[in-house]
């Protein structure tokens, strides 16, 4: 359940908004006259399934006008319990509003000092944990999950055809990966690299379960965000697919193990492609798309281009593994 509030002036636009409100199956709504001026506050209680349609209808009605604002507030509880004409349908339609998803995901696309520090610290913890064979250290680094934000933001930008979000999240993702590689490389000159550690050398193996992990992590992260749920736990899965191979690549290259470093690089590239592709397709299957039909056409083109690009990346990486005889480390459980 959500409360949608619209602040606007009286007049024709106000009447159009009220007609839109009455058209949808609202739980309740109220109109409050506010000051100064001829202002109205329309407060609406909506079920989960119809909130996006009502917001889009109101946005279309007020588009091009000034001096109005729409706010969405999540309702944790309400008494008495709202009657539902189809409770099972409401449960299936539970999904965060497009604007809510964009606001949450947009924060993770920003590259700032805190993001760089989180990536650096988590990489150091992961690298030390792998080098010492400490599973607890590797898991501790993954809990921070700093790379979840730009991964989801990039997939969302592709799903909506938002070029600005694509560029910003792409730069943040590349910067985060470069920081992880640099931290791993610098750490290799400080800490003796232990090649007998299975936690480290396993990140230089391309395994079927690693690909499955990346695909599942990307889909789970996108689904949790689309349904308005926390993505903290699946963030650990995303970090498992990115941080360890990135840190391992830096350690191995810095220690002179270029072949193992190349394998870790291929695993990292494979995981990035799988994560973004799975998240993008999940957003698409959840029908997260722009409001206007022109924007939807651009989004369709962006989805097609990105899907083709990341599928091509998967094919190229797979071909490189076979061509350079890295298949010796391709293991299937």
Tab-separated table of C-alpha atoms in Angstrom:
chain	number	residue	atom	x	y	z
A	1	UNK	CA	0.000	0.000	0.000
A	2	UNK	CA	1.192	3.543	-0.782
A	3	UNK	CA	0.056	7.080	-0.120
A	4	UNK	CA	0.342	9.336	-3.156
A	5	UNK	CA	0.174	13.074	-2.520
A	6	UNK	CA	-0.252	15.696	-5.232
A	7	UNK	CA	0.237	19.405	-4.502
A	8	UNK	CA	-1.194	21.621	-7.220
A	9	UNK	CA	-3.374	24.647	-7.965
A	10	UNK	CA	-7.103	24.479	-8.488
A	11	UNK	CA	-8.614	24.684	-11.953
A	12	UNK	CA	-8.844	22.440	-14.985
A	13	UNK	CA	-5.693	20.492	-14.133
A	14	UNK	CA	-7.020	19.758	-10.665
A	15	UNK	CA	-10.286	18.445	-12.099
A	16	UNK	CA	-8.369	16.244	-14.543
A	17	UNK	CA	-6.357	14.790	-11.682
A	18	UNK	CA	-9.520	13.992	-9.714
A	19	UNK	CA	-11.016	12.249	-12.757
A	20	UNK	CA	-7.863	10.148	-13.046
A	21	UNK	CA	-8.022	9.289	-9.344
A	22	UNK	CA	-11.647	8.210	-9.613
A	23	UNK	CA	-10.832	6.067	-12.644
A	24	UNK	CA	-8.500	3.818	-10.652
A	25	UNK	CA	-9.393	1.465	-7.840
A	26	UNK	CA	-8.252	3.618	-4.921
A	27	UNK	CA	-8.672	2.578	-1.302
A	28	UNK	CA	-9.459	6.151	-0.241
A	29	UNK	CA	-8.612	9.729	-1.129
A	30	UNK	CA	-9.069	13.173	0.376
A	31	UNK	CA	-8.784	16.779	-0.802
A	32	UNK	CA	-7.355	19.479	1.444
A	33	UNK	CA	-7.393	23.205	0.646
A	34	UNK	CA	-4.068	24.779	1.596
A	35	UNK	CA	-2.677	28.305	1.779
A	36	UNK	CA	-1.291	30.553	0.390
A	37	UNK	CA	-3.118	30.816	-2.886
A	38	UNK	CA	-5.607	28.499	-4.486
A	39	UNK	CA	-3.739	25.303	-3.650
A	40	UNK	CA	-4.932	21.725	-3.234
A	41	UNK	CA	-3.444	18.682	-1.566
A	42	UNK	CA	-4.860	15.432	-2.895
A	43	UNK	CA	-3.944	12.480	-0.669
A	44	UNK	CA	-4.608	9.015	-2.126
A	45	UNK	CA	-4.286	5.532	-0.628
A	46	UNK	CA	-3.482	3.018	-3.366
A	47	UNK	CA	-2.967	-0.713	-3.601
A	48	UNK	CA	0.392	-2.001	-4.831
A	49	UNK	CA	-0.771	-3.188	-8.228
A	50	UNK	CA	-2.279	0.075	-9.544
A	51	UNK	CA	0.118	2.663	-8.114
A	52	UNK	CA	2.344	2.883	-11.208
A	53	UNK	CA	-0.613	3.289	-13.576
A	54	UNK	CA	-2.120	6.091	-11.478
A	55	UNK	CA	1.209	7.938	-11.210
A	56	UNK	CA	1.730	7.692	-14.974
A	57	UNK	CA	-1.795	8.975	-15.621
A	58	UNK	CA	-1.319	11.955	-13.282
A	59	UNK	CA	2.110	12.698	-14.771
A	60	UNK	CA	0.638	12.690	-18.277
A	61	UNK	CA	-2.163	14.998	-17.154
A	62	UNK	CA	0.163	17.536	-15.535
A	63	UNK	CA	3.050	17.241	-18.011
A	64	UNK	CA	4.096	20.632	-19.345
A	65	UNK	CA	2.579	22.473	-16.398
A	66	UNK	CA	4.466	24.089	-13.543
A	67	UNK	CA	4.001	24.472	-9.820
A	68	UNK	CA	2.969	20.933	-8.928
A	69	UNK	CA	4.626	18.066	-7.110
A	70	UNK	CA	3.831	14.393	-6.628
A	71	UNK	CA	5.175	12.449	-3.652
A	72	UNK	CA	5.014	8.718	-2.939
A	73	UNK	CA	5.051	7.414	0.630
A	74	UNK	CA	5.212	3.718	1.521
A	75	UNK	CA	2.620	2.624	4.089
A	76	UNK	CA	3.930	-0.010	6.495
A	77	UNK	CA	0.556	-0.701	8.139
A	78	UNK	CA	-3.023	0.513	7.943
A	79	UNK	CA	-6.161	-0.233	9.970
A	80	UNK	CA	-8.729	-1.438	9.283
A	81	UNK	CA	-7.343	-3.855	6.714
A	82	UNK	CA	-8.118	-2.716	3.181
A	83	UNK	CA	-10.493	-4.927	1.285
A	84	UNK	CA	-9.134	-6.462	-1.901
A	85	UNK	CA	-11.132	-7.700	-4.844
A	86	UNK	CA	-8.387	-10.170	-5.696
A	87	UNK	CA	-5.799	-10.675	-2.996
A	88	UNK	CA	-3.784	-13.173	-4.978
A	89	UNK	CA	-3.511	-10.771	-7.906
A	90	UNK	CA	-2.353	-7.969	-5.613
A	91	UNK	CA	0.352	-10.227	-4.206
A	92	UNK	CA	1.610	-11.103	-7.667
A	93	UNK	CA	1.628	-7.460	-8.755
A	94	UNK	CA	3.703	-6.299	-5.797
A	95	UNK	CA	6.461	-4.227	-7.333
A	96	UNK	CA	8.258	-1.013	-6.554
A	97	UNK	CA	7.278	2.039	-8.574
A	98	UNK	CA	9.606	2.970	-11.421
A	99	UNK	CA	10.521	6.258	-9.773
A	100	UNK	CA	11.295	4.492	-6.481
A	101	UNK	CA	13.601	2.039	-8.234
A	102	UNK	CA	15.378	4.828	-10.105
A	103	UNK	CA	15.916	6.820	-6.928
A	104	UNK	CA	17.355	3.825	-5.077
A	105	UNK	CA	19.507	2.623	-7.950
A	106	UNK	CA	20.672	6.106	-8.910
A	107	UNK	CA	22.540	6.421	-5.615
A	108	UNK	CA	24.703	3.426	-6.494
A	109	UNK	CA	25.708	4.922	-9.847
A	110	UNK	CA	27.529	7.847	-8.231
A	111	UNK	CA	31.311	7.664	-7.960
A	112	UNK	CA	32.467	9.498	-4.853
A	113	UNK	CA	35.101	9.238	-2.150
A	114	UNK	CA	33.081	6.836	-0.017
A	115	UNK	CA	32.566	4.458	-2.947
A	116	UNK	CA	36.293	4.440	-3.719
A	117	UNK	CA	37.136	3.798	-0.053
A	118	UNK	CA	34.623	0.943	0.188
A	119	UNK	CA	35.998	-0.705	-2.961
A	120	UNK	CA	39.573	-0.301	-1.767
A	121	UNK	CA	38.916	-1.649	1.724
A	122	UNK	CA	36.838	-4.593	0.530
A	123	UNK	CA	39.493	-5.471	-2.054
A	124	UNK	CA	42.250	-5.447	0.567
A	125	UNK	CA	40.202	-7.664	2.883
A	126	UNK	CA	39.345	-10.042	0.028
A	127	UNK	CA	42.936	-10.187	-1.218
A	128	UNK	CA	44.385	-10.864	2.227
A	129	UNK	CA	41.702	-13.470	2.890
A	130	UNK	CA	42.368	-15.299	-0.388
A	131	UNK	CA	46.126	-15.131	0.021
A	132	UNK	CA	45.956	-16.575	3.535
A	133	UNK	CA	43.281	-19.117	2.635
A	134	UNK	CA	40.777	-17.486	4.996
A	135	UNK	CA	37.211	-18.043	3.819
A	136	UNK	CA	35.941	-15.725	6.571
A	137	UNK	CA	38.066	-12.871	5.218
A	138	UNK	CA	36.719	-13.322	1.699
A	139	UNK	CA	33.128	-13.403	2.934
A	140	UNK	CA	33.729	-10.333	5.100
A	141	UNK	CA	34.896	-8.369	2.070
A	142	UNK	CA	31.865	-9.434	0.035
A	143	UNK	CA	29.395	-8.212	2.673
A	144	UNK	CA	30.349	-4.620	1.820
A	145	UNK	CA	29.236	-5.241	-1.800
A	146	UNK	CA	30.244	-1.825	-3.236
A	147	UNK	CA	29.950	-2.887	-6.889
A	148	UNK	CA	26.281	-3.874	-6.655
A	149	UNK	CA	25.111	-0.277	-7.227
A	150	UNK	CA	26.751	0.444	-10.594
A	151	UNK	CA	25.907	-3.036	-11.921
A	152	UNK	CA	22.186	-2.556	-11.250
A	153	UNK	CA	22.259	1.083	-12.400
A	154	UNK	CA	23.842	0.071	-15.716
A	155	UNK	CA	21.213	-2.627	-16.269
A	156	UNK	CA	18.422	-0.208	-15.350
A	157	UNK	CA	19.813	2.445	-17.687
A	158	UNK	CA	19.790	-0.098	-20.509
A	159	UNK	CA	16.253	-1.249	-19.645
A	160	UNK	CA	14.941	2.342	-19.729
A	161	UNK	CA	17.133	3.609	-22.552
A	162	UNK	CA	18.557	6.225	-20.160
A	163	UNK	CA	21.864	7.193	-21.758
A	164	UNK	CA	22.849	9.500	-18.895
A	165	UNK	CA	22.421	6.720	-16.329
A	166	UNK	CA	24.288	4.310	-18.607
A	167	UNK	CA	27.267	6.642	-18.897
A	168	UNK	CA	27.406	7.499	-15.206
A	169	UNK	CA	27.041	3.919	-13.966
A	170	UNK	CA	29.465	2.649	-16.614
A	171	UNK	CA	32.138	5.083	-15.464
A	172	UNK	CA	31.516	4.155	-11.836
A	173	UNK	CA	31.698	0.421	-12.561
A	174	UNK	CA	34.924	0.732	-14.556
A	175	UNK	CA	36.445	2.975	-11.885
A	176	UNK	CA	35.491	0.495	-9.153
A	177	UNK	CA	37.039	-2.436	-11.014
A	178	UNK	CA	40.210	-0.433	-11.709
A	179	UNK	CA	40.508	0.488	-8.020
A	180	UNK	CA	40.151	-3.190	-7.093
A	181	UNK	CA	42.846	-4.203	-9.583
A	182	UNK	CA	45.166	-1.431	-8.421
A	183	UNK	CA	44.716	-2.322	-4.749
A	184	UNK	CA	45.424	-5.994	-5.492
A	185	UNK	CA	48.491	-5.034	-7.528
A	186	UNK	CA	49.901	-2.764	-4.800
A	187	UNK	CA	49.217	-5.395	-2.146
A	188	UNK	CA	51.264	-7.955	-4.113
A	189	UNK	CA	54.385	-5.822	-3.486
A	190	UNK	CA	53.725	-5.737	0.260
A	191	UNK	CA	52.476	-9.231	1.070
A	192	UNK	CA	54.170	-12.384	-0.298
A	193	UNK	CA	51.696	-14.063	-2.656
A	194	UNK	CA	50.964	-17.645	-1.633
A	195	UNK	CA	50.199	-19.650	-4.776
A	196	UNK	CA	49.427	-22.714	-2.669
A	197	UNK	CA	46.251	-21.033	-1.403
A	198	UNK	CA	43.260	-22.654	-3.067
A	199	UNK	CA	41.158	-19.555	-2.297
A	200	UNK	CA	43.500	-17.563	-4.553
A	201	UNK	CA	44.174	-20.026	-7.361
A	202	UNK	CA	40.501	-21.000	-7.627
A	203	UNK	CA	39.826	-17.435	-8.885
A	204	UNK	CA	42.001	-18.249	-11.890
A	205	UNK	CA	39.721	-21.125	-12.914
A	206	UNK	CA	36.722	-20.672	-15.177
A	207	UNK	CA	34.100	-23.009	-13.799
A	208	UNK	CA	30.515	-23.593	-14.768
A	209	UNK	CA	29.379	-22.903	-11.206
A	210	UNK	CA	31.027	-19.433	-11.341
A	211	UNK	CA	29.012	-18.549	-14.447
A	212	UNK	CA	25.841	-19.868	-12.814
A	213	UNK	CA	26.602	-17.781	-9.710
A	214	UNK	CA	26.989	-14.597	-11.749
A	215	UNK	CA	23.754	-15.191	-13.695
A	216	UNK	CA	21.798	-16.007	-10.540
A	217	UNK	CA	23.282	-13.052	-8.647
A	218	UNK	CA	22.393	-10.552	-11.363
A	219	UNK	CA	18.834	-11.842	-11.689
A	220	UNK	CA	18.295	-12.029	-7.919
A	221	UNK	CA	19.627	-8.518	-7.335
A	222	UNK	CA	17.425	-7.028	-10.057
A	223	UNK	CA	14.362	-8.938	-8.844
A	224	UNK	CA	14.833	-7.857	-5.232
A	225	UNK	CA	15.137	-4.203	-6.258
A	226	UNK	CA	12.136	-4.440	-8.596
A	227	UNK	CA	9.999	-5.841	-5.785
A	228	UNK	CA	11.129	-3.103	-3.397
A	229	UNK	CA	13.051	-5.472	-1.150
A	230	UNK	CA	16.535	-5.113	0.275
A	231	UNK	CA	19.377	-6.180	-1.961
A	232	UNK	CA	21.948	-6.660	0.794
A	233	UNK	CA	22.047	-10.455	0.712
A	234	UNK	CA	22.183	-10.727	-3.062
A	235	UNK	CA	24.820	-8.000	-2.945
A	236	UNK	CA	27.072	-10.595	-1.364
A	237	UNK	CA	26.455	-12.835	-4.381
A	238	UNK	CA	27.350	-9.996	-6.761
A	239	UNK	CA	30.484	-9.243	-4.770
A	240	UNK	CA	31.409	-12.935	-4.888
A	241	UNK	CA	31.435	-12.729	-8.680
A	242	UNK	CA	33.452	-9.497	-8.934
A	243	UNK	CA	35.668	-8.701	-5.961
A	244	UNK	CA	37.605	-11.997	-5.554
A	245	UNK	CA	38.613	-12.387	-9.235
A	246	UNK	CA	39.446	-8.668	-9.439
A	247	UNK	CA	41.632	-8.785	-6.335
A	248	UNK	CA	43.161	-12.093	-7.450
A	249	UNK	CA	44.072	-10.615	-10.829
A	250	UNK	CA	45.956	-7.770	-9.159
A	251	UNK	CA	47.791	-10.128	-6.811
A	252	UNK	CA	48.745	-12.595	-9.545
A	253	UNK	CA	49.902	-9.993	-12.061
A	254	UNK	CA	51.917	-8.195	-9.380
A	255	UNK	CA	53.643	-11.451	-8.426
A	256	UNK	CA	54.603	-12.149	-12.038
A	257	UNK	CA	52.047	-14.919	-12.630
A	258	UNK	CA	50.759	-13.437	-15.878
A	259	UNK	CA	49.018	-16.578	-17.118
A	260	UNK	CA	47.071	-16.996	-13.898
A	261	UNK	CA	46.357	-13.263	-13.958
A	262	UNK	CA	44.976	-13.618	-17.493
A	263	UNK	CA	42.670	-16.413	-16.343
A	264	UNK	CA	41.424	-14.258	-13.464
A	265	UNK	CA	40.841	-11.411	-15.941
A	266	UNK	CA	38.765	-13.673	-18.181
A	267	UNK	CA	36.733	-14.861	-15.210
A	268	UNK	CA	36.134	-11.237	-14.175
A	269	UNK	CA	35.015	-10.265	-17.699
A	270	UNK	CA	32.767	-13.315	-17.900
A	271	UNK	CA	31.154	-12.459	-14.560
A	272	UNK	CA	30.567	-8.799	-15.460
A	273	UNK	CA	28.839	-9.815	-18.702
A	274	UNK	CA	26.688	-12.415	-16.929
A	275	UNK	CA	25.680	-10.036	-14.119
A	276	UNK	CA	24.609	-7.189	-16.386
A	277	UNK	CA	22.871	-9.480	-18.886
A	278	UNK	CA	20.885	-11.283	-16.173
A	279	UNK	CA	19.888	-8.042	-14.425
A	280	UNK	CA	18.872	-6.414	-17.718
A	281	UNK	CA	16.670	-9.319	-18.782
A	282	UNK	CA	15.108	-9.490	-15.302
A	283	UNK	CA	14.165	-5.795	-15.407
A	284	UNK	CA	12.715	-6.365	-18.849
A	285	UNK	CA	10.681	-9.393	-17.771
A	286	UNK	CA	9.319	-7.337	-14.843
A	287	UNK	CA	8.077	-4.836	-17.489
A	288	UNK	CA	10.065	-1.929	-16.089
A	289	UNK	CA	9.981	0.528	-18.972
A	290	UNK	CA	9.556	4.264	-19.670
A	291	UNK	CA	6.175	5.940	-19.541
A	292	UNK	CA	5.942	7.447	-23.019
A	293	UNK	CA	5.831	5.340	-26.170
A	294	UNK	CA	8.668	7.275	-27.818
A	295	UNK	CA	10.900	6.585	-24.832
A	296	UNK	CA	9.775	2.952	-24.928
A	297	UNK	CA	11.042	2.662	-28.512
A	298	UNK	CA	14.426	4.006	-27.419
A	299	UNK	CA	14.421	1.581	-24.481
A	300	UNK	CA	13.637	-1.352	-26.787
A	301	UNK	CA	16.593	-0.405	-28.982
A	302	UNK	CA	18.860	-0.014	-25.926
A	303	UNK	CA	17.821	-3.427	-24.580
A	304	UNK	CA	18.439	-5.096	-27.946
A	305	UNK	CA	21.857	-3.440	-28.371
A	306	UNK	CA	23.017	-4.190	-24.835
A	307	UNK	CA	21.767	-7.764	-24.944
A	308	UNK	CA	23.592	-8.383	-28.220
A	309	UNK	CA	26.745	-6.695	-26.889
A	310	UNK	CA	26.952	-8.701	-23.663
A	311	UNK	CA	26.099	-11.970	-25.394
A	312	UNK	CA	28.901	-11.202	-27.849
A	313	UNK	CA	31.221	-10.553	-24.896
A	314	UNK	CA	30.367	-13.965	-23.464
A	315	UNK	CA	31.123	-15.620	-26.808
A	316	UNK	CA	34.414	-13.741	-27.207
A	317	UNK	CA	35.586	-14.577	-23.695
A	318	UNK	CA	34.671	-18.223	-24.215
A	319	UNK	CA	36.566	-18.255	-27.509
A	320	UNK	CA	39.632	-16.693	-25.859
A	321	UNK	CA	39.589	-19.365	-23.163
A	322	UNK	CA	39.635	-22.094	-25.794
A	323	UNK	CA	42.039	-20.379	-28.195
A	324	UNK	CA	44.741	-19.719	-25.609
A	325	UNK	CA	44.354	-23.243	-24.250
A	326	UNK	CA	42.973	-21.972	-20.967
A	327	UNK	CA	40.434	-24.743	-21.141
A	328	UNK	CA	42.761	-26.789	-18.979
A	329	UNK	CA	41.419	-24.781	-16.105
A	330	UNK	CA	37.802	-24.911	-17.311
A	331	UNK	CA	36.271	-27.324	-14.862
A	332	UNK	CA	32.762	-28.609	-14.606
A	333	UNK	CA	31.426	-29.914	-11.329
